CSV table of C-alpha atoms in Angstrom, one decimal:
chain,number,residue,atom,x,y,z
M,408,MET,CA,67.7,113.4,76.1
M,409,GLU,CA,68.4,113.9,72.4
M,410,GLN,CA,69.1,117.4,71.4
M,411,LYS,CA,66.9,118.6,68.5
M,412,SER,CA,68.6,120.1,65.5
M,413,LEU,CA,69.1,123.9,66.0
M,414,LYS,CA,68.8,124.4,62.2
M,415,LYS,CA,65.5,122.5,62.1
M,416,ASN,CA,64.3,124.6,65.0
M,417,ALA,CA,65.3,127.7,63.2
M,418,PHE,CA,63.6,126.5,60.0
M,419,PHE,CA,60.2,125.8,61.7
M,420,SER,CA,60.5,129.0,63.7
M,421,PHE,CA,61.0,130.9,60.5
M,422,ILE,CA,58.1,129.1,58.8
M,423,LYS,CA,55.9,130.2,61.7
M,424,ALA,CA,57.1,133.7,61.4
M,425,PHE,CA,56.6,133.6,57.6
M,426,MET,CA,53.0,132.5,58.2
M,427,ASP,CA,52.6,135.3,60.7
M,428,PHE,CA,53.9,137.6,58.0
M,429,VAL,CA,51.7,136.3,55.2
M,430,PHE,CA,48.6,136.3,57.4
M,431,PRO,CA,48.4,140.1,57.9
M,432,VAL,CA,49.5,140.6,54.3
M,433,ILE,CA,46.2,139.0,53.4
M,434,THR,CA,43.9,140.2,56.2
M,435,PHE,CA,45.0,143.7,57.0
M,436,PRO,CA,44.5,145.2,53.5
M,437,TYR,CA,41.0,143.7,53.5
M,438,ALA,CA,40.1,144.9,57.0
M,439,SER,CA,41.7,148.3,56.8
M,440,ARG,CA,39.8,149.2,53.6
M,441,ILE,CA,36.5,148.1,55.1
M,442,LEU,CA,36.8,149.5,58.6
M,443,ALA,CA,38.8,152.6,57.7
M,444,PRO,CA,41.3,154.3,60.2
M,445,ASP,CA,38.6,155.0,62.8
M,446,GLY,CA,37.4,151.4,63.0
M,447,ILE,CA,41.0,149.9,63.1
M,448,GLY,CA,41.8,152.5,65.7
M,449,GLN,CA,38.9,151.5,68.0
M,450,VAL,CA,39.8,147.8,67.9
M,451,ASN,CA,43.6,148.4,68.4
M,452,PHE,CA,43.0,150.8,71.3
M,453,SER,CA,40.8,148.2,73.0
M,454,ASN,CA,43.4,145.5,72.5
M,455,SER,CA,46.2,147.7,73.7
M,456,ILE,CA,44.3,148.2,77.0
M,457,THR,CA,43.4,144.6,77.7
M,458,PHE,CA,47.0,143.6,76.8
M,459,TYR,CA,48.2,145.0,80.1
M,460,PHE,CA,45.8,142.9,82.1
M,461,ALA,CA,46.7,139.8,80.0
M,462,MET,CA,50.3,140.5,80.8
M,463,LEU,CA,49.6,140.8,84.5
M,464,ALA,CA,47.8,137.4,84.4
M,465,GLY,CA,50.8,135.9,82.6
M,466,LEU,CA,53.0,137.3,85.3
M,467,GLY,CA,56.1,137.3,83.1
M,468,VAL,CA,56.7,133.5,83.5
M,469,GLY,CA,57.3,132.9,79.8
M,470,THR,CA,61.0,133.6,79.5
M,471,TYR,CA,61.8,132.5,83.1
M,472,ALA,CA,59.8,129.2,82.8
M,473,THR,CA,61.4,128.4,79.4
M,474,ARG,CA,64.9,128.9,80.8
M,475,GLU,CA,64.3,126.8,84.0
M,476,ALA,CA,62.3,124.1,82.2
M,477,ALA,CA,65.1,123.7,79.6
M,478,ARG,CA,67.6,123.2,82.5
M,479,ILE,CA,65.5,120.4,84.3
M,480,LYS,CA,63.7,118.8,81.4
M,481,GLU,CA,65.7,115.6,81.8
M,482,ASP,CA,64.3,115.2,85.3
M,483,ARG,CA,60.5,114.6,84.8
M,484,ASN,CA,59.7,114.6,88.5
M,485,ALA,CA,61.3,118.0,89.0
M,486,LEU,CA,59.6,119.3,85.8
M,487,ASN,CA,56.2,118.1,87.0
M,488,LYS,CA,56.7,119.9,90.3
M,489,PHE,CA,57.9,123.1,88.6
M,490,SER,CA,55.0,123.1,86.1
M,491,LYS,CA,52.4,122.7,88.9
M,492,GLU,CA,54.0,125.7,90.8
M,493,ILE,CA,53.9,127.9,87.7
M,494,LEU,CA,50.3,126.9,87.1
M,495,VAL,CA,49.3,127.9,90.6
M,496,LEU,CA,51.1,131.2,90.4
M,497,ASN,CA,49.3,131.9,87.1
M,498,LEU,CA,45.9,131.0,88.5
M,499,ILE,CA,46.4,133.5,91.3
M,500,SER,CA,47.6,136.3,89.0
M,501,THR,CA,44.7,135.6,86.6
M,502,CYS,CA,42.1,136.2,89.3
M,503,VAL,CA,43.8,139.4,90.4
M,504,SER,CA,44.0,140.6,86.7
M,505,TYR,CA,40.3,140.0,86.0
M,506,PHE,CA,39.3,141.9,89.2
M,507,LEU,CA,41.4,144.9,88.2
M,508,PHE,CA,40.0,144.7,84.6
M,509,ALA,CA,36.4,144.7,85.8
M,510,LEU,CA,37.2,147.6,88.1
M,511,SER,CA,38.8,149.7,85.3
M,512,LEU,CA,35.7,149.2,83.1
M,513,VAL,CA,33.6,150.9,85.9
M,514,VAL,CA,36.1,153.6,87.0
M,515,VAL,CA,37.6,154.9,83.7
M,516,PRO,CA,35.1,157.0,81.7
M,517,LYS,CA,37.2,156.7,78.5
M,518,PHE,CA,36.5,152.9,78.4
M,519,LYS,CA,32.7,153.3,78.3
M,520,ALA,CA,32.6,153.6,74.5
M,521,TYR,CA,34.9,150.6,74.1
M,522,ARG,CA,33.4,148.4,76.8
M,523,VAL,CA,32.0,145.6,74.5
M,524,LEU,CA,35.2,145.4,72.5
M,525,MET,CA,37.3,145.3,75.6
M,526,ILE,CA,35.2,142.5,77.2
M,527,LEU,CA,35.7,140.4,74.1
M,528,SER,CA,39.4,141.1,74.0
M,529,SER,CA,39.7,140.1,77.7
M,530,SER,CA,39.4,136.4,76.7
M,531,THR,CA,43.1,136.6,76.0
M,532,ILE,CA,43.7,137.2,79.8
M,533,ILE,CA,43.0,133.6,80.9
M,534,PHE,CA,44.2,131.8,77.9
M,535,ARG,CA,47.5,133.7,77.7
M,536,ALA,CA,48.2,133.0,81.4
M,537,LEU,CA,47.4,129.3,81.2
M,538,SER,CA,48.8,128.5,77.8
M,539,PHE,CA,52.0,126.6,78.8
M,540,SER,CA,53.7,128.0,75.7
M,541,TRP,CA,56.9,128.1,77.7
M,542,LEU,CA,56.8,124.3,78.0
M,543,TYR,CA,56.9,123.8,74.2
M,544,ASN,CA,59.8,126.2,73.9
M,545,ALA,CA,61.7,124.4,76.6
M,546,PHE,CA,61.3,121.1,74.7
M,547,GLU,CA,62.1,122.9,71.4
M,548,GLU,CA,58.8,121.7,69.8
M,549,PHE,CA,58.9,124.4,67.1
M,550,LYS,CA,57.4,122.0,64.5
M,551,LEU,CA,54.3,121.5,66.7
M,552,ILE,CA,54.1,125.2,67.4
M,553,THR,CA,54.2,126.0,63.7
M,554,LEU,CA,51.6,123.5,62.6
M,555,ARG,CA,49.2,124.5,65.5
M,556,THR,CA,49.4,128.2,64.7
M,557,SER,CA,48.9,127.7,61.0
M,558,VAL,CA,45.7,125.7,61.5
M,559,PHE,CA,44.1,128.4,63.7
M,560,GLN,CA,45.2,131.2,61.4
M,561,LEU,CA,43.4,129.5,58.5
M,562,LEU,CA,40.2,129.2,60.6
M,563,SER,CA,40.3,132.8,61.5
M,564,LEU,CA,41.0,133.8,57.9
M,565,GLY,CA,37.8,132.1,56.8
M,566,PHE,CA,35.9,133.8,59.6
M,567,LEU,CA,37.1,137.2,58.5
M,568,PHE,CA,36.0,137.0,54.9
M,569,VAL,CA,32.6,135.6,55.9
M,570,PHE,CA,31.6,137.9,58.8
M,571,VAL,CA,33.5,141.2,58.3
M,572,ARG,CA,31.8,143.0,55.4
M,573,THR,CA,30.9,146.6,56.5
M,574,PRO,CA,32.4,149.4,58.6
M,575,ASP,CA,30.0,148.4,61.4
M,576,ASP,CA,31.5,144.9,61.8
M,577,LEU,CA,33.9,145.8,64.6
M,578,ILE,CA,32.8,143.0,66.9
M,579,PRO,CA,33.3,140.3,64.2
M,580,TYR,CA,36.7,141.8,63.5
M,581,MET,CA,37.6,141.7,67.2
M,582,ILE,CA,36.5,138.0,67.3
M,583,PHE,CA,38.6,137.3,64.2
M,584,GLY,CA,41.7,138.6,65.9
M,585,LEU,CA,41.0,136.4,68.9
M,586,ILE,CA,40.5,133.0,67.2
M,587,ALA,CA,44.2,132.3,66.5
M,588,PRO,CA,45.7,133.4,69.9
M,589,VAL,CA,42.9,131.9,72.0
M,590,GLY,CA,42.8,128.8,70.0
M,591,CYS,CA,46.5,128.2,70.2
M,592,ASN,CA,46.7,128.8,73.9
M,593,ALA,CA,43.7,126.5,74.6
M,594,PHE,CA,45.5,123.8,72.5
M,595,ASN,CA,48.7,124.3,74.5
M,596,LEU,CA,46.8,123.8,77.8
M,597,ILE,CA,45.2,120.6,76.7
M,598,TYR,CA,48.2,119.1,74.9
M,599,ALA,CA,50.6,119.9,77.8
M,600,ARG,CA,49.6,116.6,79.4
M,601,LYS,CA,51.9,114.8,77.0
M,602,TYR,CA,55.0,116.5,78.6
M,603,VAL,CA,54.0,117.0,82.3
M,604,ARG,CA,51.7,115.7,85.0
M,605,LEU,CA,49.9,118.5,86.8
M,606,ASN,CA,48.6,116.2,89.5
M,607,TYR,CA,51.8,116.4,91.4
M,608,LYS,CA,51.1,115.7,95.1
M,609,GLY,CA,54.3,116.8,96.8
M,610,ARG,CA,55.0,120.1,98.6
M,611,LEU,CA,54.9,123.1,96.3
M,612,GLU,CA,57.6,125.8,96.7
M,613,LEU,CA,56.0,129.0,95.3
M,614,LYS,CA,58.1,131.5,97.2
M,615,LYS,CA,61.4,130.7,95.4
M,616,HIS,CA,59.9,131.6,92.1
M,617,LEU,CA,58.5,135.0,93.2
M,618,LYS,CA,61.7,137.1,92.8
M,619,PRO,CA,62.7,135.9,89.3
M,620,VAL,CA,59.1,135.9,88.1
M,621,PHE,CA,58.5,139.5,89.3
M,622,ILE,CA,61.8,140.6,87.6
M,623,PHE,CA,60.7,139.0,84.3
M,624,PHE,CA,57.2,140.5,84.8
M,625,ALA,CA,58.7,143.9,85.3
M,626,MET,CA,60.8,143.4,82.1
M,627,ALA,CA,57.6,142.3,80.2
M,628,PHE,CA,55.7,145.3,81.5
M,629,VAL,CA,58.3,147.9,80.6
M,630,THR,CA,58.8,146.2,77.2
M,631,SER,CA,55.1,146.6,76.5
M,632,ILE,CA,55.4,150.3,77.1
M,633,TYR,CA,56.7,150.9,73.6
M,634,GLU,CA,54.8,148.0,72.0
M,635,THR,CA,51.3,149.0,73.2
M,636,LEU,CA,51.5,152.3,75.1
M,637,ASP,CA,52.0,154.2,71.9
M,638,SER,CA,48.5,153.1,70.8
M,639,SER,CA,47.1,153.7,74.3
M,640,MET,CA,48.6,157.2,74.5
M,641,LEU,CA,47.5,158.1,71.0
M,642,GLY,CA,43.9,157.1,72.0
M,643,PHE,CA,44.0,159.3,75.1
M,644,LEU,CA,45.9,162.3,73.7
M,645,SER,CA,44.7,162.2,70.0
M,646,ASN,CA,41.9,160.3,68.2
M,647,ASP,CA,41.0,157.0,66.7
M,648,ALA,CA,42.2,158.0,63.3
M,649,GLU,CA,45.8,158.7,64.6
M,650,VAL,CA,45.7,155.3,66.3
M,651,GLY,CA,44.6,153.7,63.0
M,652,TYR,CA,47.5,155.5,61.1
M,653,TYR,CA,50.0,154.3,63.7
M,654,SER,CA,48.6,150.8,63.6
M,655,ALA,CA,49.1,150.7,59.8
M,656,ALA,CA,52.6,152.1,60.1
M,657,ILE,CA,53.8,149.7,62.8
M,658,LYS,CA,52.0,146.7,61.3
M,659,ILE,CA,54.2,146.5,58.2
M,660,ASN,CA,57.4,147.1,60.1
M,661,ARG,CA,56.4,144.5,62.7
M,662,MET,CA,55.7,141.9,60.0
M,663,VAL,CA,59.2,142.2,58.7
M,664,LEU,CA,60.6,142.3,62.2
M,665,MET,CA,58.8,139.2,63.1
M,666,LEU,CA,60.5,137.3,60.3
M,667,ILE,CA,63.9,138.4,61.5
M,668,THR,CA,63.4,137.8,65.3
M,669,SER,CA,61.9,134.4,64.6
M,670,LEU,CA,65.4,133.0,64.2
M,671,ALA,CA,66.4,134.4,67.6
M,672,GLY,CA,63.4,132.7,69.3
M,673,VAL,CA,65.1,129.3,69.2
M,674,LEU,CA,68.2,130.5,71.0
M,675,LEU,CA,67.1,130.8,74.7
M,676,PRO,CA,66.6,127.1,75.4
M,677,ARG,CA,69.8,126.1,73.7
M,678,LEU,CA,71.8,128.9,75.3
M,679,SER,CA,70.4,128.0,78.7
M,680,TYR,CA,71.4,124.4,78.1
M,681,TYR,CA,75.0,125.4,77.1
M,682,SER,CA,75.1,127.8,80.2
M,683,GLU,CA,74.0,125.0,82.5
M,684,LYS,CA,76.7,122.7,81.1
M,685,ASN,CA,79.4,125.5,81.3
M,686,ASP,CA,80.1,125.1,77.6
M,687,GLY,CA,81.4,128.6,76.9
M,688,GLU,CA,82.8,127.8,73.5
M,689,LYS,CA,79.5,126.7,72.0
M,690,PHE,CA,77.7,129.5,73.8
M,691,TYR,CA,79.7,132.4,72.4
M,692,ASN,CA,80.0,130.8,69.0
M,693,LEU,CA,76.2,130.7,68.7
M,694,VAL,CA,76.0,134.3,70.0
M,695,LYS,CA,78.4,135.7,67.4
M,696,LYS,CA,76.8,133.9,64.5
M,697,SER,CA,73.4,135.0,65.6
M,698,LEU,CA,74.2,138.6,66.0
M,699,SER,CA,76.1,138.7,62.7
M,700,MET,CA,73.3,137.0,60.7
M,701,ASN,CA,70.9,139.4,62.4
M,702,PHE,CA,72.6,142.5,61.1
M,703,LEU,CA,73.1,141.0,57.6
M,704,ILE,CA,69.3,140.5,57.4
M,705,ALA,CA,68.0,143.5,59.3
M,706,LEU,CA,69.9,146.3,57.6
M,707,PRO,CA,68.7,145.6,54.0
M,708,CYS,CA,65.1,145.0,55.3
M,709,ALA,CA,65.0,148.3,57.1
M,710,ALA,CA,66.4,150.2,54.1
M,711,GLY,CA,63.8,148.4,51.9
M,712,ILE,CA,60.9,149.4,54.1
M,713,PHE,CA,62.2,153.0,54.3
M,714,PHE,CA,62.3,153.4,50.5
M,715,LEU,CA,59.1,151.5,49.8
M,716,SER,CA,57.0,153.0,52.5
M,717,GLU,CA,54.6,154.8,50.2
M,718,PRO,CA,54.0,152.1,47.7
M,719,LEU,CA,53.6,149.5,50.5
M,720,MET,CA,51.1,151.7,52.3
M,721,LEU,CA,49.1,152.2,49.1
M,722,LEU,CA,49.1,148.5,48.4
M,723,PHE,CA,48.2,147.2,51.9
M,724,CYS,CA,46.0,150.0,53.3
M,725,GLY,CA,45.0,152.4,50.5
M,726,GLU,CA,45.1,156.2,50.1
M,727,LYS,CA,43.3,156.9,53.3
M,728,TYR,CA,46.4,155.8,55.2
M,729,LEU,CA,49.0,157.9,53.4
M,730,PRO,CA,49.4,160.2,56.5
M,731,ALA,CA,51.0,157.2,58.1
M,732,VAL,CA,53.9,157.1,55.6
M,733,PRO,CA,56.3,159.4,57.5
M,734,ALA,CA,55.8,157.4,60.7
M,735,MET,CA,56.4,154.2,58.8
M,736,ARG,CA,59.7,155.5,57.5
M,737,VAL,CA,60.9,156.6,60.9
M,738,MET,CA,60.0,153.3,62.4
M,739,SER,CA,61.9,151.3,59.8
M,740,PHE,CA,64.9,151.9,62.0
M,741,ILE,CA,63.2,149.8,64.7
M,742,ILE,CA,63.8,146.7,62.6
M,743,ILE,CA,67.5,147.0,63.1
M,744,ILE,CA,67.4,148.0,66.7
M,745,ILE,CA,64.8,145.6,68.1
M,746,SER,CA,66.2,142.6,66.2
M,747,ALA,CA,69.6,143.2,67.8
M,748,HIS,CA,68.4,143.7,71.4
M,749,THR,CA,66.0,140.8,71.0
M,750,ILE,CA,69.1,138.6,70.8
M,751,LEU,CA,70.9,140.3,73.6
M,752,GLY,CA,68.1,141.1,76.0
M,753,ALA,CA,65.6,138.3,75.4
M,754,GLN,CA,68.0,135.4,74.6
M,755,VAL,CA,71.7,135.9,75.6
M,756,LEU,CA,71.5,137.8,78.9
M,757,PRO,CA,68.5,135.8,80.4
M,758,ALA,CA,70.3,132.6,79.5
M,759,VAL,CA,73.1,133.6,81.9
M,760,LYS,CA,70.7,135.0,84.5
M,761,LYS,CA,71.3,138.6,83.8
M,762,GLU,CA,67.7,139.5,83.6
M,763,LYS,CA,68.1,142.4,86.1
M,764,THR,CA,70.3,144.2,83.6
M,765,VAL,CA,67.6,143.6,80.9
M,766,PHE,CA,65.0,145.0,83.3
M,767,ILE,CA,67.0,148.2,84.1
M,768,SER,CA,67.5,148.8,80.3
M,769,HIS,CA,63.8,148.4,79.6
M,770,ALA,CA,62.7,150.4,82.6
M,771,LEU,CA,64.9,153.4,81.5
M,772,GLY,CA,63.7,153.0,77.9
M,773,ALA,CA,60.1,153.0,79.1
M,774,VAL,CA,60.7,156.3,80.9
M,775,ILE,CA,62.2,157.8,77.8
M,776,ASN,CA,59.3,156.5,75.7
M,777,ILE,CA,56.6,158.0,78.0
M,778,VAL,CA,58.3,161.4,78.3
M,779,CYS,CA,58.9,161.6,74.5
M,780,ASN,CA,55.3,160.5,73.8
M,781,SER,CA,53.9,163.1,76.1
M,782,PHE,CA,55.5,165.9,74.1
M,783,LEU,CA,55.6,164.5,70.6
M,784,ILE,CA,52.1,163.0,70.2
M,785,LEU,CA,50.4,166.3,70.9
M,786,ARG,CA,52.5,168.0,68.2
M,787,LEU,CA,53.0,165.3,65.6
M,788,GLY,CA,50.4,162.6,66.3
M,789,CYS,CA,51.4,159.1,65.1
M,790,LEU,CA,54.7,160.4,63.8
M,791,GLY,CA,55.6,161.6,67.3
M,792,ALA,CA,54.8,158.2,68.7
M,793,GLY,CA,57.1,156.6,66.1
M,794,ILE,CA,60.0,158.9,66.9
M,795,ALA,CA,59.5,158.2,70.6
M,796,SER,CA,59.7,154.5,70.0
M,797,VAL,CA,62.9,154.7,68.0
M,798,LEU,CA,64.6,156.8,70.7
M,799,ALA,CA,63.6,154.4,73.5
M,800,GLU,CA,64.6,151.3,71.6
M,801,PHE,CA,68.0,152.7,70.6
M,802,PHE,CA,68.8,153.5,74.2
M,803,ILE,CA,67.9,150.0,75.3
M,804,LEU,CA,70.2,148.5,72.6
M,805,VAL,CA,73.1,150.7,73.6
M,806,PHE,CA,72.6,149.9,77.3
M,807,GLN,CA,72.6,146.1,76.7
M,808,ALA,CA,75.5,146.2,74.2
M,809,VAL,CA,77.7,148.1,76.6
M,810,PHE,CA,76.9,145.7,79.5
M,811,PHE,CA,77.6,142.7,77.2
M,812,VAL,CA,81.0,144.0,76.1
M,813,ARG,CA,82.1,145.1,79.5
M,814,HIS,CA,80.9,142.2,81.7
M,815,MET,CA,81.0,139.1,79.5
M,816,PRO,CA,84.1,137.2,78.1
M,817,CYS,CA,83.2,138.0,74.4
M,818,ARG,CA,86.6,139.0,72.9
M,819,ASP,CA,86.1,136.7,69.9
M,820,VAL,CA,82.5,137.8,69.4
M,821,ILE,CA,83.0,141.6,68.9
M,822,PRO,CA,85.5,141.6,65.9
M,823,TYR,CA,83.5,139.0,64.1
M,824,VAL,CA,80.2,140.8,64.6
M,825,ILE,CA,81.7,144.3,63.6
M,826,ARG,CA,83.2,142.9,60.5
M,827,ASN,CA,79.9,141.4,59.3
M,828,MET,CA,78.1,144.6,60.3
M,829,LEU,CA,80.4,146.7,58.2
M,830,HIS,CA,79.9,144.4,55.3
M,831,ALA,CA,76.1,144.8,55.8
M,832,VAL,CA,76.3,148.6,55.9
M,833,LEU,CA,78.4,148.8,52.7
M,834,ALA,CA,76.1,146.3,50.8
M,835,THR,CA,73.0,148.1,52.1
M,836,ALA,CA,74.3,151.5,50.8
M,837,VAL,CA,74.9,150.1,47.3
M,838,MET,CA,71.6,148.3,47.4
M,839,SER,CA,69.8,151.6,48.4
M,840,LEU,CA,71.2,153.3,45.3
M,841,ALA,CA,69.9,150.5,43.1
M,842,VAL,CA,66.4,150.6,44.8
M,843,ALA,CA,66.2,154.4,44.5
M,844,ALA,CA,67.0,154.2,40.7
M,845,VAL,CA,64.2,151.6,40.2
M,846,LEU,CA,61.7,153.8,42.1
M,847,PHE,CA,62.7,156.8,40.0
M,848,PHE,CA,62.1,155.1,36.7
M,849,THR,CA,59.0,153.0,37.6
M,850,GLN,CA,55.4,154.3,38.0
M,851,ASN,CA,53.3,151.2,38.7
M,852,ILE,CA,53.0,150.4,42.4
M,853,MET,CA,53.3,146.6,42.0
M,854,LEU,CA,56.2,147.0,39.7
M,855,LYS,CA,57.9,149.4,42.1
M,856,ILE,CA,57.7,146.8,44.9
M,857,LEU,CA,58.6,143.7,42.9
M,858,LEU,CA,61.5,145.2,40.8
M,859,SER,CA,62.9,147.1,43.8
M,860,THR,CA,62.8,143.9,46.0
M,861,LEU,CA,64.4,141.8,43.2
M,862,CYS,CA,67.0,144.4,42.2
M,863,GLY,CA,67.8,145.2,45.9
M,864,ALA,CA,68.3,141.5,46.9
M,865,LEU,CA,70.5,140.7,43.9
M,866,THR,CA,72.7,143.8,44.5
M,867,TYR,CA,73.0,143.2,48.2
M,868,GLY,CA,73.9,139.5,47.7
M,869,LEU,CA,76.4,140.4,45.0
M,870,VAL,CA,78.2,143.0,47.2
M,871,LEU,CA,78.4,140.5,50.1
M,872,PHE,CA,79.8,137.9,47.7
M,873,ILE,CA,82.5,140.3,46.4
M,874,LEU,CA,83.4,141.1,50.0
M,875,ARG,CA,83.8,137.4,50.7
M,876,ASN,CA,81.4,137.6,53.7
M,877,GLY,CA,81.9,134.7,56.1
M,878,CYS,CA,78.2,134.3,57.0
M,879,LEU,CA,77.1,134.2,53.4
M,880,SER,CA,79.9,131.7,52.6
M,881,ASP,CA,78.6,129.5,55.5
M,882,VAL,CA,75.1,129.6,54.1
M,883,LEU,CA,76.2,128.8,50.6
M,884,MET,CA,78.3,125.9,51.7
M,885,THR,CA,75.5,124.5,53.8
M,886,PHE,CA,73.2,124.8,50.8
M,887,LYS,CA,75.8,123.1,48.5
M,888,ARG,CA,76.1,120.2,50.9
M,889,LYS,CA,72.4,119.8,51.1
M,890,VAL,CA,72.1,119.7,47.3
M,891,LYS,CA,74.9,117.1,47.0
M,892,LYS,CA,73.2,115.0,49.7
């Protein structure tokens, strides 16, 4: 089977992430001003609760199924059998999830005020579980994924501007948020017939999948602790306004993070393929380049968010959300931390079947997050939730990095990555001085953002060029060859 171009995969994955970035840039400022922190808080709290049930229905098969399907995709009979087995497992988990969801609506008093929003949000449960998104990742169909997502985002954008007009339009805003994910997952389910036949008649072997699936499910569950539990705990321990502030603070950081981690999303199927073929040279060459490029992009982005937190918050959300600025600054460090352990924990280690290590790191990180949230939210509100997230994510990165260095033959990887990381640190420090100077002498919000971004990017690139950075040289050489061609 012909291998798809990894550069093209990365390009389409980046385009999808860019659309995911532009989409909330357009929609969130509009919605946040209409619904105010309380309205945004109610919707996000409802979504954060139903997310757990959707995750249970999905059963953590995404990463596992991508890895295994990438290994056997050349054998269509084996792939058909595997796909049918995963589908049956997901159908069982979806039934269990819906039962528990209905029970929670009856038993938990807090959910009474959010019942309608939560019922609407629960549509993600079945469509996320049965989406077959892992199949498209295994076949590296990143172009199809990008086009599909863009179409449904445009549809939901039109819905938002037509139906969300007043602070009482919480239900239309919830529906707006469901159009893209539900539509994409429904498309995946229908279009999957192009790649597999789900009418496989042979004997199904469900049992052999249970152990790895539950490991990946446990990983997904503990990962969600610091992705959604912050909003959940803020809802229980504080109020809707604090949830709204936190949502605004994390939204902007997550948009930037999404752009960076999109490049890592194409690695798992290719790393799994190299691992299956025992091609260690290509495997570790891809790892060291990915980690190096990650730090070169993540460090300046995090510094930019830190310095531009206030003007960005004013631009995207308005003055009502200024209490979220300190939390946004603290969580800018998450951009560096999560982007790094996304490569290690979500791509490299699962590709070599070290998911148990990833699970342990996330489980310990979840405990740290819960404990820190319990103390800090009561005292600091959304800022406390942000601090707790940074501490938990940093622990996870350190744990995975130590395991990677100690237990994997990566001697050539470490010096290369450290050299590029030091270049990034030095260039970011110089860039920060330039950005701080622009902010000091500029008053207009738009000018602050535009001039700081332009000046910072030019300064950062110039310093890397002076340092003769290897990754930057590779990018420039590739661009030069493309121009000549």
